[in-house]
PDB file of N, CA and C in Angstrom:
ATOM      1  N   MET I  92     -17.466-160.920 -89.912  1.00 49.00           N
ATOM      2  CA  MET I  92     -18.396-161.078 -88.821  1.00 49.00           C
ATOM      3  C   MET I  92     -18.622-162.566 -88.636  1.00 49.00           C
ATOM      4  N   ALA I  93     -18.646-162.996 -87.438  1.00 69.00           N
ATOM      5  CA  ALA I  93     -18.829-164.409 -87.151  1.00 69.00           C
ATOM      6  C   ALA I  93     -20.294-164.714 -86.855  1.00 69.00           C
ATOM      7  N   ASP I  94     -20.731-165.872 -87.322  1.00 75.00           N
ATOM      8  CA  ASP I  94     -22.086-166.318 -87.005  1.00 75.00           C
ATOM      9  C   ASP I  94     -22.297-166.320 -85.490  1.00 75.00           C
ATOM     10  N   GLN I  95     -21.251-166.680 -84.741  1.00 78.00           N
ATOM     11  CA  GLN I  95     -21.362-166.734 -83.284  1.00 78.00           C
ATOM     12  C   GLN I  95     -21.665-165.360 -82.697  1.00 78.00           C
ATOM     13  N   ASN I  96     -21.104-164.293 -83.264  1.00 80.00           N
ATOM     14  CA  ASN I  96     -21.397-162.943 -82.770  1.00 80.00           C
ATOM     15  C   ASN I  96     -22.873-162.616 -82.936  1.00 80.00           C
ATOM     16  N   VAL I  97     -23.438-163.007 -84.066  1.00 84.00           N
ATOM     17  CA  VAL I  97     -24.853-162.755 -84.329  1.00 84.00           C
ATOM     18  C   VAL I  97     -25.708-163.543 -83.338  1.00 84.00           C
ATOM     19  N   ARG I  98     -25.367-164.800 -83.123  1.00 85.00           N
ATOM     20  CA  ARG I  98     -26.113-165.620 -82.144  1.00 85.00           C
ATOM     21  C   ARG I  98     -25.945-165.064 -80.736  1.00 85.00           C
ATOM     22  N   ASN I  99     -24.717-164.640 -80.389  1.00 85.00           N
ATOM     23  CA  ASN I  99     -24.479-164.073 -79.056  1.00 85.00           C
ATOM     24  C   ASN I  99     -25.292-162.803 -78.826  1.00 85.00           C
ATOM     25  N   ALA I 100     -25.556-162.065 -79.894  1.00 87.00           N
ATOM     26  CA  ALA I 100     -26.370-160.853 -79.783  1.00 87.00           C
ATOM     27  C   ALA I 100     -27.845-161.187 -79.613  1.00 87.00           C
ATOM     28  N   GLY I 101     -28.224-162.453 -79.833  1.00 90.00           N
ATOM     29  CA  GLY I 101     -29.600-162.882 -79.624  1.00 90.00           C
ATOM     30  C   GLY I 101     -30.390-163.185 -80.879  1.00 90.00           C
ATOM     31  N   PHE I 102     -29.735-163.187 -82.028  1.00 88.00           N
ATOM     32  CA  PHE I 102     -30.392-163.537 -83.290  1.00 88.00           C
ATOM     33  C   PHE I 102     -30.131-165.017 -83.536  1.00 88.00           C
ATOM     34  N   THR I 103     -31.126-165.859 -83.299  1.00 88.00           N
ATOM     35  CA  THR I 103     -30.912-167.309 -83.352  1.00 88.00           C
ATOM     36  C   THR I 103     -31.835-167.976 -84.365  1.00 88.00           C
ATOM     37  N   SER I 104     -31.561-169.244 -84.626  1.00 88.00           N
ATOM     38  CA  SER I 104     -32.390-169.999 -85.568  1.00 88.00           C
ATOM     39  C   SER I 104     -33.805-170.201 -85.046  1.00 88.00           C
ATOM     40  N   SER I 105     -34.006-170.051 -83.738  1.00 90.00           N
ATOM     41  CA  SER I 105     -35.352-170.195 -83.181  1.00 90.00           C
ATOM     42  C   SER I 105     -36.017-168.857 -82.884  1.00 90.00           C
ATOM     43  N   GLY I 106     -35.407-167.773 -83.343  1.00 91.00           N
ATOM     44  CA  GLY I 106     -35.989-166.445 -83.155  1.00 91.00           C
ATOM     45  C   GLY I 106     -35.112-165.562 -82.289  1.00 91.00           C
ATOM     46  N   ILE I 107     -35.620-164.390 -81.983  1.00 93.00           N
ATOM     47  CA  ILE I 107     -34.877-163.423 -81.177  1.00 93.00           C
ATOM     48  C   ILE I 107     -34.999-163.799 -79.703  1.00 93.00           C
ATOM     49  N   LYS I 108     -33.841-163.869 -79.058  1.00 93.00           N
ATOM     50  CA  LYS I 108     -33.779-164.283 -77.660  1.00 93.00           C
ATOM     51  C   LYS I 108     -34.202-163.138 -76.745  1.00 93.00           C
ATOM     52  N   GLY I 109     -35.134-163.410 -75.840  1.00 94.00           N
ATOM     53  CA  GLY I 109     -35.610-162.411 -74.887  1.00 94.00           C
ATOM     54  C   GLY I 109     -34.489-161.883 -74.015  1.00 94.00           C
ATOM     55  N   GLY I 110     -34.512-160.577 -73.731  1.00 94.00           N
ATOM     56  CA  GLY I 110     -33.531-159.958 -72.865  1.00 94.00           C
ATOM     57  C   GLY I 110     -32.177-159.729 -73.510  1.00 94.00           C
ATOM     58  N   SER I 111     -32.065-159.944 -74.803  1.00 93.00           N
ATOM     59  CA  SER I 111     -30.791-159.815 -75.504  1.00 93.00           C
ATOM     60  C   SER I 111     -30.664-158.462 -76.203  1.00 93.00           C
ATOM     61  N   LEU I 112     -29.484-158.210 -76.749  1.00 89.00           N
ATOM     62  CA  LEU I 112     -29.270-157.039 -77.589  1.00 89.00           C
ATOM     63  C   LEU I 112     -30.260-157.059 -78.752  1.00 89.00           C
ATOM     64  N   ALA I 113     -30.493-158.227 -79.306  1.00 89.00           N
ATOM     65  CA  ALA I 113     -31.439-158.362 -80.424  1.00 89.00           C
ATOM     66  C   ALA I 113     -32.837-157.907 -80.030  1.00 89.00           C
ATOM     67  N   SER I 114     -33.301-158.304 -78.855  1.00 92.00           N
ATOM     68  CA  SER I 114     -34.653-157.905 -78.440  1.00 92.00           C
ATOM     69  C   SER I 114     -34.721-156.413 -78.169  1.00 92.00           C
ATOM     70  N   SER I 115     -33.641-155.848 -77.645  1.00 90.00           N
ATOM     71  CA  SER I 115     -33.590-154.407 -77.427  1.00 90.00           C
ATOM     72  C   SER I 115     -33.630-153.660 -78.755  1.00 90.00           C
ATOM     73  N   MET I 116     -32.855-154.131 -79.738  1.00 86.00           N
ATOM     74  CA  MET I 116     -32.868-153.517 -81.066  1.00 86.00           C
ATOM     75  C   MET I 116     -34.255-153.604 -81.694  1.00 86.00           C
ATOM     76  N   MET I 117     -34.867-154.785 -81.583  1.00 90.00           N
ATOM     77  CA  MET I 117     -36.192-154.985 -82.162  1.00 90.00           C
ATOM     78  C   MET I 117     -37.196-154.025 -81.538  1.00 90.00           C
ATOM     79  N   SER I 118     -37.162-153.883 -80.233  1.00 91.00           N
ATOM     80  CA  SER I 118     -38.077-152.991 -79.527  1.00 91.00           C
ATOM     81  C   SER I 118     -37.875-151.539 -79.967  1.00 91.00           C
ATOM     82  N   HIS I 119     -36.629-151.105 -80.009  1.00 86.00           N
ATOM     83  CA  HIS I 119     -36.316-149.732 -80.414  1.00 86.00           C
ATOM     84  C   HIS I 119     -36.751-149.480 -81.850  1.00 86.00           C
ATOM     85  N   GLU I 120     -36.447-150.410 -82.728  1.00 86.00           N
ATOM     86  CA  GLU I 120     -36.803-150.240 -84.143  1.00 86.00           C
ATOM     87  C   GLU I 120     -38.318-150.233 -84.335  1.00 86.00           C
ATOM     88  N   ALA I 121     -39.031-151.071 -83.600  1.00 89.00           N
ATOM     89  CA  ALA I 121     -40.494-151.111 -83.702  1.00 89.00           C
ATOM     90  C   ALA I 121     -41.112-149.798 -83.211  1.00 89.00           C
ATOM     91  N   ARG I 122     -40.614-149.273 -82.093  1.00 88.00           N
ATOM     92  CA  ARG I 122     -41.132-148.000 -81.575  1.00 88.00           C
ATOM     93  C   ARG I 122     -40.882-146.859 -82.559  1.00 88.00           C
ATOM     94  N   SER I 123     -39.689-146.819 -83.134  1.00 83.00           N
ATOM     95  CA  SER I 123     -39.353-145.710 -84.026  1.00 83.00           C
ATOM     96  C   SER I 123     -40.049-145.806 -85.380  1.00 83.00           C
ATOM     97  N   SER I 124     -40.554-146.978 -85.727  1.00 84.00           N
ATOM     98  CA  SER I 124     -41.249-147.113 -87.015  1.00 84.00           C
ATOM     99  C   SER I 124     -42.754-147.290 -86.845  1.00 84.00           C
ATOM    100  N   GLY I 125     -43.268-146.976 -85.678  1.00 89.00           N
ATOM    101  CA  GLY I 125     -44.703-146.998 -85.473  1.00 89.00           C
ATOM    102  C   GLY I 125     -45.290-148.334 -85.090  1.00 89.00           C
ATOM    103  N   GLY I 126     -44.485-149.254 -84.605  1.00 86.00           N
ATOM    104  CA  GLY I 126     -45.017-150.503 -84.080  1.00 86.00           C
ATOM    105  C   GLY I 126     -44.571-151.769 -84.776  1.00 86.00           C
ATOM    106  N   GLY I 127     -43.978-151.673 -85.915  1.00 86.00           N
ATOM    107  CA  GLY I 127     -43.515-152.862 -86.627  1.00 86.00           C
ATOM    108  C   GLY I 127     -42.037-152.771 -86.941  1.00 86.00           C
ATOM    109  N   VAL I 128     -41.450-153.911 -87.213  1.00 86.00           N
ATOM    110  CA  VAL I 128     -40.047-153.955 -87.603  1.00 86.00           C
ATOM    111  C   VAL I 128     -40.010-154.059 -89.125  1.00 86.00           C
ATOM    112  N   PRO I 129     -39.451-153.034 -89.794  1.00 82.00           N
ATOM    113  CA  PRO I 129     -39.485-153.030 -91.254  1.00 82.00           C
ATOM    114  C   PRO I 129     -38.606-154.102 -91.886  1.00 82.00           C
ATOM    115  N   SER I 130     -39.093-154.661 -92.968  1.00 83.00           N
ATOM    116  CA  SER I 130     -38.311-155.612 -93.753  1.00 83.00           C
ATOM    117  C   SER I 130     -37.091-154.894 -94.305  1.00 83.00           C
ATOM    118  N   GLY I 131     -35.945-155.528 -94.217  1.00 80.00           N
ATOM    119  CA  GLY I 131     -34.716-154.932 -94.718  1.00 80.00           C
ATOM    120  C   GLY I 131     -33.999-154.055 -93.719  1.00 80.00           C
ATOM    121  N   GLY I 132     -34.595-153.849 -92.549  1.00 80.00           N
ATOM    122  CA  GLY I 132     -33.952-153.051 -91.506  1.00 80.00           C
ATOM    123  C   GLY I 132     -32.916-153.877 -90.762  1.00 80.00           C
ATOM    124  N   PRO I 133     -32.211-153.248 -89.805  1.00 81.00           N
ATOM    125  CA  PRO I 133     -31.165-153.965 -89.072  1.00 81.00           C
ATOM    126  C   PRO I 133     -31.653-155.223 -88.367  1.00 81.00           C
ATOM    127  N   THR I 134     -32.789-155.139 -87.679  1.00 84.00           N
ATOM    128  CA  THR I 134     -33.275-156.291 -86.932  1.00 84.00           C
ATOM    129  C   THR I 134     -33.627-157.448 -87.856  1.00 84.00           C
ATOM    130  N   SER I 135     -34.383-157.188 -88.908  1.00 84.00           N
ATOM    131  CA  SER I 135     -34.781-158.279 -89.797  1.00 84.00           C
ATOM    132  C   SER I 135     -33.591-158.853 -90.558  1.00 84.00           C
ATOM    133  N   THR I 136     -32.650-157.996 -90.936  1.00 83.00           N
ATOM    134  CA  THR I 136     -31.459-158.473 -91.649  1.00 83.00           C
ATOM    135  C   THR I 136     -30.616-159.379 -90.759  1.00 83.00           C
ATOM    136  N   LEU I 137     -30.373-158.939 -89.526  1.00 84.00           N
ATOM    137  CA  LEU I 137     -29.587-159.760 -88.602  1.00 84.00           C
ATOM    138  C   LEU I 137     -30.318-161.042 -88.222  1.00 84.00           C
ATOM    139  N   GLN I 138     -31.632-160.967 -88.056  1.00 87.00           N
ATOM    140  CA  GLN I 138     -32.372-162.180 -87.714  1.00 87.00           C
ATOM    141  C   GLN I 138     -32.307-163.194 -88.851  1.00 87.00           C
ATOM    142  N   GLU I 139     -32.414-162.716 -90.081  1.00 84.00           N
ATOM    143  CA  GLU I 139     -32.296-163.616 -91.234  1.00 84.00           C
ATOM    144  C   GLU I 139     -30.919-164.295 -91.234  1.00 84.00           C
ATOM    145  N   MET I 140     -29.878-163.516 -90.981  1.00 82.00           N
ATOM    146  CA  MET I 140     -28.524-164.082 -90.938  1.00 82.00           C
ATOM    147  C   MET I 140     -28.368-165.063 -89.783  1.00 82.00           C
ATOM    148  N   GLY I 141     -28.929-164.721 -88.623  1.00 81.00           N
ATOM    149  CA  GLY I 141     -28.837-165.613 -87.463  1.00 81.00           C
ATOM    150  C   GLY I 141     -29.586-166.908 -87.673  1.00 81.00           C
ATOM    151  N   ALA I 142     -30.731-166.823 -88.325  1.00 83.00           N
ATOM    152  CA  ALA I 142     -31.533-168.022 -88.572  1.00 83.00           C
ATOM    153  C   ALA I 142     -30.865-168.946 -89.577  1.00 83.00           C
ATOM    154  N   LYS I 143     -30.215-168.353 -90.576  1.00 79.00           N
ATOM    155  CA  LYS I 143     -29.596-169.151 -91.637  1.00 79.00           C
ATOM    156  C   LYS I 143     -28.123-169.459 -91.374  1.00 79.00           C
ATOM    157  N   GLY I 144     -27.495-168.705 -90.479  1.00 74.00           N
ATOM    158  CA  GLY I 144     -26.063-168.888 -90.248  1.00 74.00           C
ATOM    159  C   GLY I 144     -25.243-168.513 -91.476  1.00 74.00           C
ATOM    160  N   THR I 145     -25.571-167.351 -92.088  1.00 69.00           N
ATOM    161  CA  THR I 145     -24.946-166.986 -93.360  1.00 69.00           C
ATOM    162  C   THR I 145     -24.101-165.721 -93.297  1.00 69.00           C
ATOM    163  N   THR I 146     -23.613-165.348 -92.155  1.00 66.00           N
ATOM    164  CA  THR I 146     -22.882-164.089 -92.070  1.00 66.00           C
ATOM    165  C   THR I 146     -21.581-164.114 -92.859  1.00 66.00           C
ATOM    166  N   HIS I 147     -20.882-165.212 -92.880  1.00 63.00           N
ATOM    167  CA  HIS I 147     -19.586-165.270 -93.568  1.00 63.00           C
ATOM    168  C   HIS I 147     -19.712-165.033 -95.065  1.00 63.00           C
ATOM    169  N   SER I 148     -20.745-165.545 -95.668  1.00 71.00           N
ATOM    170  CA  SER I 148     -20.889-165.415 -97.119  1.00 71.00           C
ATOM    171  C   SER I 148     -21.524-164.091 -97.524  1.00 71.00           C
ATOM    172  N   SER I 149     -21.963-163.282 -96.582  1.00 79.00           N
ATOM    173  CA  SER I 149     -22.652-162.044 -96.918  1.00 79.00           C
ATOM    174  C   SER I 149     -21.703-160.886 -97.224  1.00 79.00           C
ATOM    175  N   GLY I 150     -20.430-160.965 -96.789  1.00 80.00           N
ATOM    176  CA  GLY I 150     -19.470-159.909 -97.068  1.00 80.00           C
ATOM    177  C   GLY I 150     -19.171-158.977 -95.914  1.00 80.00           C
ATOM    178  N   PHE I 151     -19.808-159.175 -94.761  1.00 80.00           N
ATOM    179  CA  PHE I 151     -19.486-158.400 -93.562  1.00 80.00           C
ATOM    180  C   PHE I 151     -18.327-159.114 -92.877  1.00 80.00           C
ATOM    181  N   THR I 152     -17.153-158.498 -92.841  1.00 80.00           N
ATOM    182  CA  THR I 152     -15.984-159.150 -92.259  1.00 80.00           C
ATOM    183  C   THR I 152     -15.365-158.271 -91.179  1.00 80.00           C
ATOM    184  N   SER I 153     -14.458-158.837 -90.406  1.00 79.00           N
ATOM    185  CA  SER I 153     -13.799-158.076 -89.345  1.00 79.00           C
ATOM    186  C   SER I 153     -12.892-156.981 -89.900  1.00 79.00           C
ATOM    187  N   SER I 154     -12.516-157.076 -91.159  1.00 82.00           N
ATOM    188  CA  SER I 154     -11.667-156.039 -91.752  1.00 82.00           C
ATOM    189  C   SER I 154     -12.447-155.082 -92.654  1.00 82.00           C
ATOM    190  N   GLY I 155     -13.764-155.187 -92.630  1.00 85.00           N
ATOM    191  CA  GLY I 155     -14.602-154.291 -93.427  1.00 85.00           C
ATOM    192  C   GLY I 155     -15.520-155.045 -94.366  1.00 85.00           C
ATOM    193  N   ILE I 156     -16.179-154.318 -95.215  1.00 86.00           N
ATOM    194  CA  ILE I 156     -17.130-154.909 -96.150  1.00 86.00           C
ATOM    195  C   ILE I 156     -16.392-155.329 -97.417  1.00 86.00           C
ATOM    196  N   SER I 157     -16.614-156.564 -97.833  1.00 86.00           N
ATOM    197  CA  SER I 157     -15.951-157.105 -99.024  1.00 86.00           C
ATOM    198  C   SER I 157     -16.565-156.543-100.293  1.00 86.00           C
ATOM    199  N   GLY I 158     -15.708-156.092-101.196  1.00 87.00           N
ATOM    200  CA  GLY I 158     -16.172-155.584-102.487  1.00 87.00           C
ATOM    201  C   GLY I 158     -16.907-156.651-103.272  1.00 87.00           C
ATOM    202  N   GLY I 159     -17.972-156.261-103.949  1.00 86.00           N
ATOM    203  CA  GLY I 159     -18.742-157.179-104.779  1.00 86.00           C
ATOM    204  C   GLY I 159     -19.653-158.131-104.018  1.00 86.00           C
ATOM    205  N   SER I 160     -19.780-157.939-102.722  1.00 83.00           N
ATOM    206  CA  SER I 160     -20.583-158.835-101.888  1.00 83.00           C
ATOM    207  C   SER I 160     -22.004-158.305-101.689  1.00 83.00           C
ATOM    208  N   LYS I 161     -22.846-159.118-101.044  1.00 81.00           N
ATOM    209  CA  LYS I 161     -24.188-158.672-100.671  1.00 81.00           C
ATOM    210  C   LYS I 161     -24.088-157.450 -99.752  1.00 81.00           C
ATOM    211  N   ALA I 162     -23.127-157.468 -98.840  1.00 83.00           N
ATOM    212  CA  ALA I 162     -22.923-156.341 -97.924  1.00 83.00           C
ATOM    213  C   ALA I 162     -22.578-155.072 -98.697  1.00 83.00           C
ATOM    214  N   SER I 163     -21.744-155.200 -99.704  1.00 86.00           N
ATOM    215  CA  SER I 163     -21.355-154.063-100.529  1.00 86.00           C
ATOM    216  C   SER I 163     -22.558-153.483-101.266  1.00 86.00           C
ATOM    217  N   SER I 164     -23.395-154.350-101.772  1.00 83.00           N
ATOM    218  CA  SER I 164     -24.615-153.917-102.463  1.00 83.00           C
ATOM    219  C   SER I 164     -25.553-153.201-101.501  1.00 83.00           C
ATOM    220  N   MET I 165     -25.719-153.750-100.291  1.00 80.00           N
ATOM    221  CA  MET I 165     -26.565-153.119 -99.274  1.00 80.00           C
ATOM    222  C   MET I 165     -26.038-151.729 -98.932  1.00 80.00           C
ATOM    223  N   MET I 166     -24.726-151.622 -98.749  1.00 85.00           N
ATOM    224  CA  MET I 166     -24.122-150.352 -98.387  1.00 85.00           C
ATOM    225  C   MET I 166     -24.332-149.323 -99.500  1.00 85.00           C
ATOM    226  N   SER I 167     -24.156-149.739-100.732  1.00 87.00           N
ATOM    227  CA  SER I 167     -24.330-148.839-101.868  1.00 87.00           C
ATOM    228  C   SER I 167     -25.763-148.332-101.964  1.00 87.00           C
ATOM    229  N   LYS I 168     -26.729-149.230-101.827  1.00 83.00           N
ATOM    230  CA  LYS I 168     -28.146-148.835-101.891  1.00 83.00           C
ATOM    231  C   LYS I 168     -28.507-147.890-100.752  1.00 83.00           C
ATOM    232  N   GLU I 169     -28.013-148.195 -99.557  1.00 82.00           N
ATOM    233  CA  GLU I 169     -28.320-147.355 -98.398  1.00 82.00           C
ATOM    234  C   GLU I 169     -27.685-145.967 -98.555  1.00 82.00           C
ATOM    235  N   ALA I 170     -26.464-145.918 -99.052  1.00 86.00           N
ATOM    236  CA  ALA I 170     -25.792-144.630 -99.259  1.00 86.00           C
ATOM    237  C   ALA I 170     -26.526-143.801-100.305  1.00 86.00           C
ATOM    238  N   THR I 171     -26.969-144.429-101.377  1.00 86.00           N
ATOM    239  CA  THR I 171     -27.717-143.728-102.425  1.00 86.00           C
ATOM    240  C   THR I 171     -29.010-143.148-101.865  1.00 86.00           C
ATOM    241  N   THR I 172     -29.706-143.928-101.056  1.00 80.00           N
ATOM    242  CA  THR I 172     -30.958-143.491-100.446  1.00 80.00           C
ATOM    243  C   THR I 172     -30.756-142.306 -99.521  1.00 80.00           C
ATOM    244  N   HIS I 173     -29.597-142.251 -98.867  1.00 80.00           N
ATOM    245  CA  HIS I 173     -29.343-141.206 -97.874  1.00 80.00           C
ATOM    246  C   HIS I 173     -28.401-140.117 -98.385  1.00 80.00           C
ATOM    247  N   GLY I 174     -28.367-139.927 -99.674  1.00 86.00           N
ATOM    248  CA  GLY I 174     -27.604-138.818-100.233  1.00 86.00           C
ATOM    249  C   GLY I 174     -26.095-139.002-100.254  1.00 86.00           C
ATOM    250  N   GLY I 175     -25.621-140.232-100.235  1.00 85.00           N
ATOM    251  CA  GLY I 175     -24.197-140.483-100.383  1.00 85.00           C
ATOM    252  C   GLY I 175     -23.486-141.049 -99.175  1.00 85.00           C
ATOM    253  N   GLY I 176     -24.117-141.040 -98.035  1.00 83.00           N
ATOM    254  CA  GLY I 176     -23.477-141.577 -96.837  1.00 83.00           C
ATOM    255  C   GLY I 176     -24.301-142.688 -96.224  1.00 83.00           C
ATOM    256  N   VAL I 177     -23.643-143.543 -95.492  1.00 82.00           N
ATOM    257  CA  VAL I 177     -24.332-144.621 -94.776  1.00 82.00           C
ATOM    258  C   VAL I 177     -24.629-144.109 -93.372  1.00 82.00           C
ATOM    259  N   PRO I 178     -25.906-143.991 -93.022  1.00 80.00           N
ATOM    260  CA  PRO I 178     -26.245-143.395 -91.723  1.00 80.00           C
ATOM    261  C   PRO I 178     -25.881-144.275 -90.534  1.00 80.00           C
ATOM    262  N   ARG I 179     -25.445-143.622 -89.489  1.00 82.00           N
ATOM    263  CA  ARG I 179     -25.185-144.316 -88.224  1.00 82.00           C
ATOM    264  C   ARG I 179     -26.499-144.896 -87.734  1.00 82.00           C
ATOM    265  N   GLY I 180     -26.487-146.154 -87.317  1.00 78.00           N
ATOM    266  CA  GLY I 180     -27.697-146.819 -86.850  1.00 78.00           C
ATOM    267  C   GLY I 180     -28.524-147.422 -87.977  1.00 78.00           C
ATOM    268  N   GLY I 181     -28.059-147.280 -89.205  1.00 79.00           N
ATOM    269  CA  GLY I 181     -28.748-147.893 -90.346  1.00 79.00           C
ATOM    270  C   GLY I 181     -28.418-149.372 -90.435  1.00 79.00           C
ATOM    271  N   THR I 182     -28.994-150.036 -91.393  1.00 77.00           N
ATOM    272  CA  THR I 182     -28.806-151.478 -91.545  1.00 77.00           C
ATOM    273  C   THR I 182     -27.345-151.838 -91.730  1.00 77.00           C
ATOM    274  N   THR I 183     -26.687-151.209 -92.685  1.00 79.00           N
ATOM    275  CA  THR I 183     -25.295-151.575 -92.979  1.00 79.00           C
ATOM    276  C   THR I 183     -24.383-151.360 -91.792  1.00 79.00           C
ATOM    277  N   SER I 184     -24.451-150.199 -91.174  1.00 81.00           N
ATOM    278  CA  SER I 184     -23.550-149.919 -90.052  1.00 81.00           C
ATOM    279  C   SER I 184     -23.841-150.811 -88.839  1.00 81.00           C
ATOM    280  N   THR I 185     -25.109-151.088 -88.589  1.00 81.00           N
ATOM    281  CA  THR I 185     -25.469-151.947 -87.453  1.00 81.00           C
ATOM    282  C   THR I 185     -24.990-153.372 -87.661  1.00 81.00           C
ATOM    283  N   VAL I 186     -25.246-153.911 -88.843  1.00 79.00           N
ATOM    284  CA  VAL I 186     -24.830-155.288 -89.139  1.00 79.00           C
ATOM    285  C   VAL I 186     -23.298-155.376 -89.113  1.00 79.00           C
ATOM    286  N   GLN I 187     -22.628-154.419 -89.707  1.00 82.00           N
ATOM    287  CA  GLN I 187     -21.159-154.436 -89.716  1.00 82.00           C
ATOM    288  C   GLN I 187     -20.595-154.367 -88.307  1.00 82.00           C
ATOM    289  N   SER I 188     -21.213-153.593 -87.434  1.00 80.00           N
ATOM    290  CA  SER I 188     -20.676-153.461 -86.073  1.00 80.00           C
ATOM    291  C   SER I 188     -20.788-154.759 -85.286  1.00 80.00           C
ATOM    292  N   ILE I 189     -21.814-155.542 -85.569  1.00 75.00           N
ATOM    293  CA  ILE I 189     -21.972-156.823 -84.859  1.00 75.00           C
ATOM    294  C   ILE I 189     -21.111-157.868 -85.495  1.00 75.00           C
TER     295      ILE I 189
END
């Protein structure tokens, strides 16, 4: 995953860009969780990466998730929480798709 893709989606070092995919995700996630964006969710994870410009070192790549990476750890924890599978629209799948 390229840092530029994250910025293009609206996750920037100065915050989430209005009218972007990022703002739409944030709005949807806030509505579905009762008004706030949960820590560790797709929006907060992508915003952290966009602010720091750290997507390359996280393990999310164009050919999949790198073994032994932060992304791999996230995927494993999410799969364990959801009974063995990574849910569509979850943090790992959303971040990987961008």
